[in-house]
Amino acid sequence: MTKETDYIIVGQGIAGTVLAFTLMKAGRSVVLIDDPALSSASKVAAGLYNPVVFKRLSKSWMADELIPFLDTFYTALEKKLGCTFHFKKQIVKLFAEEQEREFWLKKTNAEVGKYLDKTINDYFLPGLVNNPLGAAEVQHSGSIDTRVLLSASADHFRHLGCLLEEKFDTDQLIISEDHVSYKDHRAKKVIFCEGFRAAENPYFKWLSFRLTKGEILTIQLQDGHEIPFEKVINKGVFILPMGNNLYRVGATHTWDKLNDDATEEGRAELVEKLEKVIKVPFVITEHLAGVRPAVNDRRPMLGLHPEHPALGVFNGMGTKGIMLAPYFAEHFAGFLEGRNELDREVDIRRFA
Ligand SMILES: Cc1cc2nc3c(=O)[nH]c(=O)nc-3n(C[C@H](O)[C@H](O)[C@H](O)COP(=O)(O)OP(=O)(O)OC[C@H]3O[C@@H](n4cnc5c(N)ncnc54)[C@H](O)[C@@H]3O)c2cc1C
């Protein structure tokens, strides 16, 4: 018997998960298809969100809209799922040179200033961290424990009977003008949220991805040293406290060998940078890699296939899925339901 649903979503990474909850909140029915054996950037991600671009010390794109939106979205989702995964944290920028410190103070009076604390801390964890030039903090930043969010969401979808844990096979998709059929499911639309695998999707491989591999370590500090849970250290690498004296350290950026193999080079690069920041011994407890669905113009990719309007895509979250997904899921859901147009900057028609 054919099962009718409003939307089939392919992929239960951060993009597919957030879109599914957004559509469900609007009263739509959803079936998610995700193969847990495939690699997922979301499961590897540190989960940080940061309204500041450190390279230029400027405001991250749309930070003023994205940060309050994600705060409301993830807080409501924690309540719905009955678990905790959203942590507000200050990112502590350790200055590498005197000019950086002066630049920071100058920028506190610029547009980005509302995110930059004016106080320079000359003695941030002096026994643990190398920072002869002092440090200052980013405000309104934080992290999402993506593994907790994704696994609690998967439990929720299983409970609702709307999660199929298998590989989606485009050969079995039957496309009509106003609906799709896939095995025994029929939906108004199928929305692909496949992360970097969209580059292999026969209907969307024309999208202009600039996929980026990233590697990340989990370490444990030795000899009883601890970084406070609500602080994230940044200097060349970030060090993100996860609890139980475990810390995520990352991340690398490479543009070849786009797979989830953790490499010796990646590990060596992170260890070298980490040893410049912290003075105490550590052990590596985990080393993972993933591929970010990054885009040439660094904007998300939302929209419908130009010839098959029953096929859609919600992707291109790049290095910032945590910040981008909630706001743009709402924007995309509004478009799918005829409430708003798509913003040209994120519409996939820019690649057509
Ligand atoms: C090392 C590293 C660190 C990162 N740190 C951060 C960070 O701190 N903050 C941040 O915001 N972002 C970070 N990112 C980026 C972030 O991971 C991405 O922006 C985000 O996870 C992309 O989510 P997605 O759902 O689009 O893709 P994915 O998470 O890759 O999810 C795609 C899903 O689709 C499924 N899938 C694909 N094809 C099929 C198919 N044919 N059938 C069934 N299922 C399929 C996969 O199983 C997967 O579950 C990091 C990435 C890496 C690699």
Short mmCIF file of C-alpha atoms and ligand atoms in Angstrom, two decimals:
data_model
loop_
_atom_site.label_atom_id
_atom_site.label_comp_id
_atom_site.label_asym_id
_atom_site.label_seq_id
_atom_site.Cartn_x
_atom_site.Cartn_y
_atom_site.Cartn_z
CA MET A 1 0.00 0.00 0.00
CA THR A 2 1.33 3.49 -0.88
CA LYS A 3 2.11 5.74 2.09
CA GLU A 4 1.35 9.42 1.48
CA THR A 5 3.57 12.06 3.00
CA ASP A 6 4.26 15.73 2.34
CA TYR A 7 8.05 15.57 2.14
CA ILE A 8 10.71 12.89 1.84
CA ILE A 9 14.01 14.18 3.22
CA VAL A 10 17.19 12.35 2.21
CA GLY A 11 19.89 12.72 4.89
CA GLN A 12 19.61 13.09 8.64
CA GLY A 13 22.67 15.28 9.24
CA ILE A 14 22.20 18.71 10.79
CA ALA A 15 20.57 20.04 7.57
CA GLY A 16 17.99 17.24 7.16
CA THR A 17 17.24 17.05 10.88
CA VAL A 18 16.66 20.79 11.33
CA LEU A 19 14.57 20.98 8.14
CA ALA A 20 12.46 18.01 9.24
CA PHE A 21 11.64 19.60 12.61
CA THR A 22 10.88 22.93 10.92
CA LEU A 23 8.44 21.34 8.45
CA MET A 24 6.83 19.23 11.17
CA LYS A 25 6.32 22.33 13.31
CA ALA A 26 4.47 23.86 10.35
CA GLY A 27 2.14 20.82 10.38
CA ARG A 28 3.70 18.91 7.47
CA SER A 29 4.39 15.17 7.44
CA VAL A 30 7.93 14.02 6.74
CA VAL A 31 9.74 10.74 6.02
CA LEU A 32 13.51 10.82 6.53
CA ILE A 33 15.84 8.40 4.75
CA ASP A 34 19.36 8.16 6.12
CA ASP A 35 22.02 5.50 5.86
CA PRO A 36 23.89 5.56 9.20
CA ALA A 37 26.77 3.62 7.60
CA LEU A 38 27.63 6.63 5.40
CA SER A 39 29.95 9.29 6.76
CA SER A 40 28.35 12.45 8.11
CA ALA A 41 30.11 15.79 8.63
CA SER A 42 27.58 16.60 11.33
CA LYS A 43 28.64 13.65 13.51
CA VAL A 44 32.29 14.74 13.28
CA ALA A 45 31.74 18.50 13.69
CA ALA A 46 32.85 20.33 16.82
CA GLY A 47 29.51 22.12 16.73
CA LEU A 48 30.85 25.61 17.42
CA TYR A 49 29.08 28.79 16.42
CA ASN A 50 30.99 32.05 16.33
CA PRO A 51 29.62 35.43 15.20
CA VAL A 52 33.16 36.69 14.49
CA VAL A 53 35.48 35.91 11.56
CA PHE A 54 38.90 35.93 13.25
CA LYS A 55 40.95 36.43 10.09
CA ARG A 56 39.59 39.94 9.48
CA LEU A 57 37.98 40.41 12.88
CA SER A 58 34.70 41.14 11.14
CA LYS A 59 31.13 40.07 11.75
CA SER A 60 30.24 36.68 10.31
CA TRP A 61 27.64 36.85 7.48
CA MET A 62 24.15 37.55 8.91
CA ALA A 63 25.33 36.91 12.50
CA ASP A 64 22.79 39.40 13.90
CA GLU A 65 19.92 37.36 12.45
CA LEU A 66 21.40 33.84 12.73
CA ILE A 67 22.52 33.89 16.38
CA PRO A 68 19.18 34.82 18.02
CA PHE A 69 17.39 32.44 15.64
CA LEU A 70 19.60 29.45 16.49
CA ASP A 71 19.33 30.23 20.18
CA THR A 72 15.53 30.02 20.11
CA PHE A 73 15.52 27.01 17.77
CA TYR A 74 17.98 24.78 19.67
CA THR A 75 16.55 25.73 23.08
CA ALA A 76 13.05 24.70 21.91
CA LEU A 77 14.44 21.48 20.40
CA GLU A 78 16.21 20.57 23.66
CA LYS A 79 12.87 20.91 25.42
CA LYS A 80 11.07 18.81 22.81
CA LEU A 81 13.68 16.02 22.87
CA GLY A 82 14.26 16.17 26.63
CA CYS A 83 18.04 16.44 26.47
CA THR A 84 20.80 19.05 26.65
CA PHE A 85 23.10 19.79 23.72
CA HIS A 86 23.25 23.61 23.47
CA PHE A 87 25.97 25.33 25.50
CA LYS A 88 26.65 29.04 25.53
CA LYS A 89 30.41 29.54 25.69
CA GLN A 90 32.86 32.40 25.28
CA ILE A 91 35.57 31.92 22.68
CA VAL A 92 38.85 33.09 24.18
CA LYS A 93 41.10 34.53 21.47
CA LEU A 94 44.76 34.30 22.51
CA PHE A 95 46.75 37.06 20.84
CA ALA A 96 49.68 35.93 18.72
CA GLU A 97 51.19 39.41 18.31
CA GLU A 98 50.92 42.90 19.75
CA GLN A 99 49.15 44.29 16.63
CA GLU A 100 46.39 41.69 17.05
CA ARG A 101 45.63 42.98 20.52
CA GLU A 102 45.53 46.60 19.28
CA PHE A 103 43.33 45.60 16.33
CA TRP A 104 40.91 43.87 18.71
CA LEU A 105 40.59 46.98 20.88
CA LYS A 106 40.02 49.14 17.79
CA LYS A 107 37.34 46.75 16.51
CA THR A 108 35.39 46.86 19.77
CA ASN A 109 34.11 50.23 18.49
CA ALA A 110 33.20 48.87 15.04
CA GLU A 111 30.05 47.03 13.89
CA VAL A 112 31.46 43.71 15.12
CA GLY A 113 32.07 45.32 18.52
CA LYS A 114 28.91 43.98 20.16
CA TYR A 115 30.48 40.50 19.93
CA LEU A 116 33.94 41.50 21.24
CA ASP A 117 34.59 41.88 24.95
CA LYS A 118 36.64 45.03 25.66
CA THR A 119 38.46 43.44 28.60
CA ILE A 120 41.93 42.13 27.87
CA ASN A 121 42.87 39.29 30.18
CA ASP A 122 46.64 39.18 30.71
CA TYR A 123 46.54 36.07 32.89
CA PHE A 124 44.23 33.55 31.25
CA LEU A 125 45.07 30.11 32.72
CA PRO A 126 48.80 30.95 32.92
CA GLY A 127 49.87 27.49 34.16
CA LEU A 128 48.09 25.72 31.33
CA VAL A 129 48.07 28.02 28.33
CA ASN A 130 50.81 29.94 26.50
CA ASN A 131 49.57 33.50 26.13
CA PRO A 132 52.24 36.10 26.86
CA LEU A 133 50.26 38.76 24.94
CA GLY A 134 46.95 38.23 26.71
CA ALA A 135 43.51 37.19 25.56
CA ALA A 136 40.02 38.55 24.95
CA GLU A 137 36.62 36.91 24.59
CA VAL A 138 33.94 36.63 21.93
CA GLN A 139 30.41 36.93 23.28
CA HIS A 140 27.17 35.33 22.01
CA SER A 141 29.12 32.26 20.84
CA GLY A 142 28.63 28.64 21.86
CA SER A 143 28.44 25.06 20.78
CA ILE A 144 26.01 22.29 19.94
CA ASP A 145 26.87 18.71 20.86
CA THR A 146 25.85 17.36 17.46
CA ARG A 147 26.09 13.69 18.43
CA VAL A 148 23.58 14.16 21.24
CA LEU A 149 21.27 16.23 19.01
CA LEU A 150 21.41 13.78 16.08
CA SER A 151 21.00 10.65 18.13
CA ALA A 152 18.09 12.06 20.21
CA SER A 153 16.48 13.26 16.96
CA ALA A 154 16.90 9.82 15.34
CA ASP A 155 15.22 8.24 18.41
CA HIS A 156 12.37 10.74 18.09
CA PHE A 157 11.90 10.05 14.35
CA ARG A 158 12.07 6.27 14.95
CA HIS A 159 9.41 6.62 17.63
CA LEU A 160 7.20 8.48 15.12
CA GLY A 161 7.91 5.76 12.53
CA CYS A 162 9.24 8.29 10.00
CA LEU A 163 12.92 7.30 9.75
CA LEU A 164 14.09 4.76 7.17
CA GLU A 165 17.68 3.71 7.89
CA GLU A 166 18.84 2.71 4.44
CA LYS A 167 20.64 4.10 1.43
CA PHE A 168 18.47 6.19 -0.89
CA ASP A 169 18.76 4.96 -4.47
CA THR A 170 17.94 7.62 -7.08
CA ASP A 171 17.31 4.85 -9.67
CA GLN A 172 14.14 3.95 -7.76
CA LEU A 173 12.77 7.50 -7.74
CA ILE A 174 9.79 8.16 -10.03
CA ILE A 175 9.39 11.86 -10.71
CA SER A 176 6.17 13.61 -11.73
CA GLU A 177 5.38 17.32 -12.08
CA ASP A 178 3.71 17.62 -8.67
CA HIS A 179 4.88 14.55 -6.72
CA VAL A 180 7.50 11.82 -6.42
CA SER A 181 7.22 8.10 -5.69
CA TYR A 182 9.94 6.17 -3.96
CA LYS A 183 9.34 2.47 -3.23
CA ASP A 184 6.03 2.46 -1.29
CA HIS A 185 6.14 6.19 -0.47
CA ARG A 186 4.53 9.04 -2.38
CA ALA A 187 5.36 12.66 -1.49
CA LYS A 188 4.78 16.18 -2.78
CA LYS A 189 8.52 16.65 -2.89
CA VAL A 190 11.81 14.97 -2.07
CA ILE A 191 14.40 17.28 -0.50
CA PHE A 192 18.02 16.18 -0.71
CA CYS A 193 20.12 16.98 2.38
CA GLU A 194 22.97 14.62 1.57
CA GLY A 195 25.87 16.84 2.61
CA PHE A 196 28.93 16.37 0.39
CA ARG A 197 27.29 13.39 -1.37
CA ALA A 198 25.07 15.84 -3.26
CA ALA A 199 28.06 16.21 -5.58
CA GLU A 200 27.24 12.63 -6.76
CA ASN A 201 23.46 13.14 -7.01
CA PRO A 202 22.56 12.89 -10.73
CA TYR A 203 19.97 15.70 -10.37
CA PHE A 204 22.14 18.15 -8.43
CA LYS A 205 25.75 17.45 -9.33
CA TRP A 206 25.82 20.73 -11.34
CA LEU A 207 25.85 22.68 -8.06
CA SER A 208 29.14 24.44 -7.48
CA PHE A 209 30.58 22.78 -4.36
CA ARG A 210 34.07 23.38 -3.05
CA LEU A 211 34.20 20.36 -0.74
CA THR A 212 36.66 20.60 2.14
CA LYS A 213 37.96 17.76 4.23
CA GLY A 214 38.40 18.38 7.95
CA GLU A 215 40.09 16.41 10.71
CA ILE A 216 39.51 16.76 14.42
CA LEU A 217 40.97 15.23 17.60
CA THR A 218 39.52 14.52 21.01
CA ILE A 219 42.12 14.86 23.75
CA GLN A 220 42.25 14.42 27.49
CA LEU A 221 44.42 16.75 29.57
CA GLN A 222 46.72 15.03 32.07
CA ASP A 223 47.93 15.87 35.59
CA GLY A 224 44.58 17.25 36.75
CA HIS A 225 44.57 20.34 34.48
CA GLU A 226 41.23 21.59 33.22
CA ILE A 227 39.91 24.32 30.93
CA PRO A 228 36.62 25.75 32.24
CA PHE A 229 33.65 24.16 30.43
CA GLU A 230 32.20 27.53 29.34
CA LYS A 231 35.40 28.69 27.56
CA VAL A 232 36.69 27.72 24.12
CA ILE A 233 40.33 28.54 23.40
CA ASN A 234 41.34 29.75 19.95
CA LYS A 235 44.84 30.31 18.57
CA GLY A 236 45.49 28.52 15.29
CA VAL A 237 43.32 25.68 16.59
CA PHE A 238 40.25 25.68 18.81
CA ILE A 239 40.09 23.70 22.05
CA LEU A 240 36.48 22.99 22.96
CA PRO A 241 35.69 21.49 26.40
CA MET A 242 33.19 18.60 26.10
CA GLY A 243 33.01 17.64 29.79
CA ASN A 244 34.84 14.85 31.70
CA ASN A 245 38.13 16.62 30.89
CA LEU A 246 37.74 15.77 27.20
CA TYR A 247 38.34 18.45 24.55
CA ARG A 248 37.73 18.65 20.80
CA VAL A 249 40.70 20.11 18.97
CA GLY A 250 40.43 21.17 15.36
CA ALA A 251 40.19 21.48 12.62
CA THR A 252 42.21 20.99 9.45
CA HIS A 253 41.13 22.18 5.98
CA THR A 254 42.26 20.23 2.91
CA TRP A 255 40.85 20.05 -0.59
CA ASP A 256 42.02 16.66 -1.87
CA LYS A 257 41.39 13.03 -0.86
CA LEU A 258 37.81 13.92 0.05
CA ASN A 259 36.91 11.02 2.33
CA ASP A 260 36.52 10.34 6.05
CA ASP A 261 39.95 8.74 6.55
CA ALA A 262 41.82 10.29 9.47
CA THR A 263 45.44 10.83 8.35
CA GLU A 264 48.87 11.01 9.98
CA GLU A 265 49.39 14.46 8.39
CA GLY A 266 46.13 15.76 9.85
CA ARG A 267 47.02 14.47 13.30
CA ALA A 268 50.56 15.92 13.14
CA GLU A 269 49.25 19.34 12.05
CA LEU A 270 46.77 19.53 14.93
CA VAL A 271 49.27 18.24 17.52
CA GLU A 272 51.90 20.78 16.41
CA LYS A 273 49.42 23.68 16.71
CA LEU A 274 48.07 22.40 20.02
CA GLU A 275 51.54 22.09 21.56
CA LYS A 276 52.12 25.77 20.81
CA VAL A 277 49.03 26.66 22.84
CA ILE A 278 49.00 24.39 25.88
CA LYS A 279 51.86 23.65 28.24
CA VAL A 280 50.57 20.44 29.82
CA PRO A 281 50.64 16.81 28.66
CA PHE A 282 47.62 15.30 26.88
CA VAL A 283 46.53 12.02 25.32
CA ILE A 284 44.56 11.67 22.10
CA THR A 285 41.43 9.59 22.62
CA GLU A 286 39.82 9.98 19.17
CA HIS A 287 40.77 11.19 15.70
CA LEU A 288 38.03 11.68 13.07
CA ALA A 289 37.61 13.19 9.63
CA GLY A 290 34.69 14.37 7.54
CA VAL A 291 33.89 16.32 4.40
CA ARG A 292 32.24 19.75 4.67
CA PRO A 293 29.68 20.58 1.96
CA ALA A 294 31.34 23.92 1.29
CA VAL A 295 30.42 26.15 -1.64
CA ASN A 296 32.53 28.42 -3.85
CA ASP A 297 30.62 31.57 -2.83
CA ARG A 298 30.26 30.42 0.82
CA ARG A 299 26.48 30.66 0.83
CA PRO A 300 23.97 27.87 1.51
CA MET A 301 22.25 26.15 -1.41
CA LEU A 302 18.45 26.06 -1.31
CA GLY A 303 15.96 25.51 -4.06
CA LEU A 304 14.12 23.33 -6.51
CA HIS A 305 15.42 21.56 -9.58
CA PRO A 306 14.87 23.80 -12.64
CA GLU A 307 13.16 21.01 -14.65
CA HIS A 308 11.73 18.83 -11.86
CA PRO A 309 10.04 21.06 -9.25
CA ALA A 310 9.22 18.01 -7.13
CA LEU A 311 12.96 17.73 -6.33
CA GLY A 312 14.58 20.12 -3.87
CA VAL A 313 17.91 20.62 -2.18
CA PHE A 314 18.89 22.02 1.22
CA ASN A 315 22.66 21.95 1.42
CA GLY A 316 25.86 24.01 1.21
CA MET A 317 26.19 24.56 4.97
CA GLY A 318 29.99 24.56 4.58
CA THR A 319 31.87 25.25 7.79
CA LYS A 320 28.84 26.76 9.56
CA GLY A 321 25.98 24.25 9.56
CA ILE A 322 25.16 24.94 13.19
CA MET A 323 24.55 28.65 12.61
CA LEU A 324 22.98 28.45 9.16
CA ALA A 325 20.64 25.46 9.32
CA PRO A 326 17.89 26.77 11.68
CA TYR A 327 17.38 30.16 10.00
CA PHE A 328 17.56 28.84 6.46
CA ALA A 329 15.37 25.82 7.20
CA GLU A 330 12.66 28.31 8.21
CA HIS A 331 13.33 30.36 5.07
CA PHE A 332 13.20 27.25 2.85
CA ALA A 333 10.07 25.87 4.53
CA GLY A 334 8.38 29.24 3.93
CA PHE A 335 9.32 29.00 0.27
CA LEU A 336 8.14 25.37 -0.06
CA GLU A 337 4.81 26.29 1.50
CA GLY A 338 4.39 29.38 -0.70
CA ARG A 339 4.85 31.94 2.09
CA ASN A 340 8.00 33.65 0.79
CA GLU A 341 10.37 33.85 -2.16
CA LEU A 342 13.90 32.51 -1.86
CA ASP A 343 16.62 35.04 -1.20
CA ARG A 344 18.72 35.24 -4.43
CA GLU A 345 21.95 34.88 -2.44
CA VAL A 346 21.07 31.35 -1.29
CA ASP A 347 18.90 30.23 -4.22
CA ILE A 348 20.49 27.45 -6.34
CA ARG A 349 19.29 29.30 -9.45
CA ARG A 350 22.46 31.38 -9.08
CA PHE A 351 24.34 28.35 -10.55
CA ALA A 352 21.96 27.70 -13.43
C1 LIG B 1 36.18 18.31 11.25
C2 LIG B 1 34.97 19.16 11.06
C3 LIG B 1 34.65 20.11 12.03
C4 LIG B 1 33.52 20.92 11.85
N1 LIG B 1 33.22 21.82 12.85
C5 LIG B 1 32.12 22.60 12.71
C6 LIG B 1 31.76 23.52 13.74
O1 LIG B 1 32.44 23.62 14.77
N2 LIG B 1 30.64 24.26 13.54
C7 LIG B 1 29.85 24.18 12.42
O2 LIG B 1 28.85 24.89 12.30
N3 LIG B 1 30.18 23.31 11.44
C8 LIG B 1 31.29 22.53 11.57
N4 LIG B 1 31.61 21.65 10.56
C9 LIG B 1 30.79 21.68 9.33
C10 LIG B 1 29.51 20.90 9.54
O3 LIG B 1 29.86 19.59 9.84
C11 LIG B 1 28.63 20.98 8.30
O4 LIG B 1 28.28 22.32 8.02
C12 LIG B 1 27.31 20.20 8.51
O5 LIG B 1 27.52 19.07 9.28
C13 LIG B 1 26.70 19.77 7.19
O6 LIG B 1 25.54 19.04 7.48
P1 LIG B 1 24.71 18.26 6.39
O7 LIG B 1 23.52 17.74 7.08
O8 LIG B 1 24.54 19.14 5.19
O9 LIG B 1 25.68 17.07 5.91
P2 LIG B 1 26.08 15.72 6.68
O10 LIG B 1 26.26 15.97 8.10
O11 LIG B 1 27.24 15.13 5.94
O12 LIG B 1 24.81 14.80 6.53
C14 LIG B 1 24.45 14.17 5.35
C15 LIG B 1 23.64 12.95 5.72
O13 LIG B 1 23.09 12.41 4.52
C16 LIG B 1 23.18 11.01 4.56
N5 LIG B 1 23.19 10.54 3.18
C17 LIG B 1 23.91 11.02 2.13
N6 LIG B 1 23.60 10.36 1.00
C18 LIG B 1 22.66 9.44 1.35
C19 LIG B 1 21.94 8.44 0.61
N7 LIG B 1 22.10 8.24 -0.70
N8 LIG B 1 21.06 7.66 1.29
C20 LIG B 1 20.85 7.81 2.62
N9 LIG B 1 21.52 8.74 3.35
C21 LIG B 1 22.39 9.55 2.73
C22 LIG B 1 24.48 10.73 5.34
O14 LIG B 1 24.40 9.47 5.95
C23 LIG B 1 24.47 11.86 6.37
O15 LIG B 1 23.83 11.44 7.56
C24 LIG B 1 32.71 20.80 10.71
C25 LIG B 1 33.01 19.81 9.76
C26 LIG B 1 34.12 19.01 9.93
C27 LIG B 1 34.41 17.96 8.90
#
